[in-house]
């Protein structure tokens, strides 16, 4: 499902116009991004939680040459599914 399909589904299920559903989705993405940038955790009970984790620097290999390279440290976003979502999918 891409963004346009998600907007269509949100509009249908919530009884919104597509424009209002797009605004709602954009606001959710923006608020979540801002919270994660600030180092906060976003938890939606039953759905899951988003958090930021530090990934340390490590060495890897260039698959074309086999030469060792250093992969720098960076922050990554993690999502952990909630119990209700996990049960609904299984």
C-alpha positions as a printed NumPy array, in Angstrom:
array([[  0.   ,   0.   ,   0.   ],
       [  1.432,   3.357,  -0.991],
       [  0.622,   6.793,   0.435],
       [ -2.228,   7.51 ,  -1.996],
       [ -3.864,   4.159,  -1.252],
       [ -3.494,   4.77 ,   2.491],
       [ -5.152,   8.18 ,   2.127],
       [ -8.028,   6.593,   0.198],
       [ -8.476,   3.909,   2.885],
       [ -8.343,   6.467,   5.709],
       [-10.898,   8.679,   3.978],
       [-13.268,   5.763,   3.443],
       [-12.994,   4.299,   6.961],
       [-13.218,   7.649,   8.778],
       [-15.813,   9.249,   6.518],
       [-13.447,  12.068,   5.576],
       [-12.692,  13.721,   2.296],
       [ -9.45 ,  12.67 ,   0.658],
       [ -8.069,  16.168,   1.275],
       [ -8.813,  15.926,   5.009],
       [ -7.344,  12.415,   5.192],
       [ -4.171,  13.669,   3.46 ],
       [ -3.902,  16.541,   5.965],
       [ -4.359,  14.112,   8.851],
       [ -1.727,  11.71 ,   7.535],
       [  0.746,  14.529,   6.826],
       [  0.184,  15.922,  10.337],
       [  0.787,  12.471,  11.876],
       [  4.001,  11.984,   9.898],
       [  5.221,  15.485,  10.766],
       [  4.442,  15.169,  14.488],
       [  6.055,  11.723,  14.657],
       [  9.163,  12.944,  12.83 ],
       [  9.515,  15.951,  15.146],
       [  9.147,  13.781,  18.25 ],
       [ 11.751,  11.283,  17.019],
       [ 14.168,  14.107,  16.124],
       [ 13.855,  15.313,  19.727],
       [ 14.714,  11.824,  20.969],
       [ 11.192,  11.061,  22.184],
       [  9.357,   7.765,  21.782],
       [  5.958,   7.642,  20.05 ],
       [  3.703,   4.923,  21.461],
       [  0.274,   4.05 ,  20.084],
       [ -1.333,   1.547,  22.449],
       [ -2.373,  -1.587,  20.556],
       [ -0.6  ,  -0.516,  17.358],
       [  3.065,  -0.169,  18.276],
       [  5.838,   2.242,  19.146],
       [  8.451,   4.192,  17.238],
       [ 11.818,   4.986,  18.816],
       [ 15.314,   6.102,  17.848],
       [ 18.331,   3.9  ,  18.487],
       [ 22.06 ,   4.498,  18.058],
       [ 23.849,   2.099,  15.75 ],
       [ 27.57 ,   2.031,  16.476],
       [ 30.349,   2.271,  13.914],
       [ 31.449,  -1.056,  12.484],
       [ 33.56 ,  -2.557,   9.741],
       [ 32.098,  -4.125,   6.666],
       [ 33.219,  -5.336,   3.258],
       [ 32.754,  -3.849,  -0.168],
       [ 31.073,  -6.726,  -2.038],
       [ 32.688,  -5.747,  -5.34 ],
       [ 36.287,  -5.534,  -4.154],
       [ 36.254,  -7.436,  -0.864],
       [ 38.067,  -4.484,   0.732],
       [ 37.225,  -3.668,   4.357],
       [ 35.385,  -0.396,   4.878],
       [ 34.318,   1.521,   7.965],
       [ 30.58 ,   2.044,   8.306],
       [ 29.971,   5.166,  10.418],
       [ 27.695,   5.32 ,  13.448],
       [ 24.19 ,   6.635,  12.892],
       [ 20.753,   6.925,  14.423],
       [ 18.044,   4.58 ,  13.15 ],
       [ 14.283,   4.506,  13.66 ],
       [ 12.838,   1.326,  15.13 ],
       [  9.229,   0.157,  15.179],
       [  7.948,  -2.462,  17.577],
       [  4.464,  -3.797,  16.865],
       [  1.925,  -3.814,  19.687],
       [  0.125,  -6.932,  20.834],
       [ -3.164,  -6.139,  19.044],
       [ -1.417,  -5.488,  15.718],
       [  0.717,  -8.61 ,  16.052],
       [ -2.362, -10.72 ,  16.823],
       [ -4.331,  -9.234,  13.926],
       [ -1.569, -10.056,  11.445],
       [ -0.964, -13.628,  12.585]])
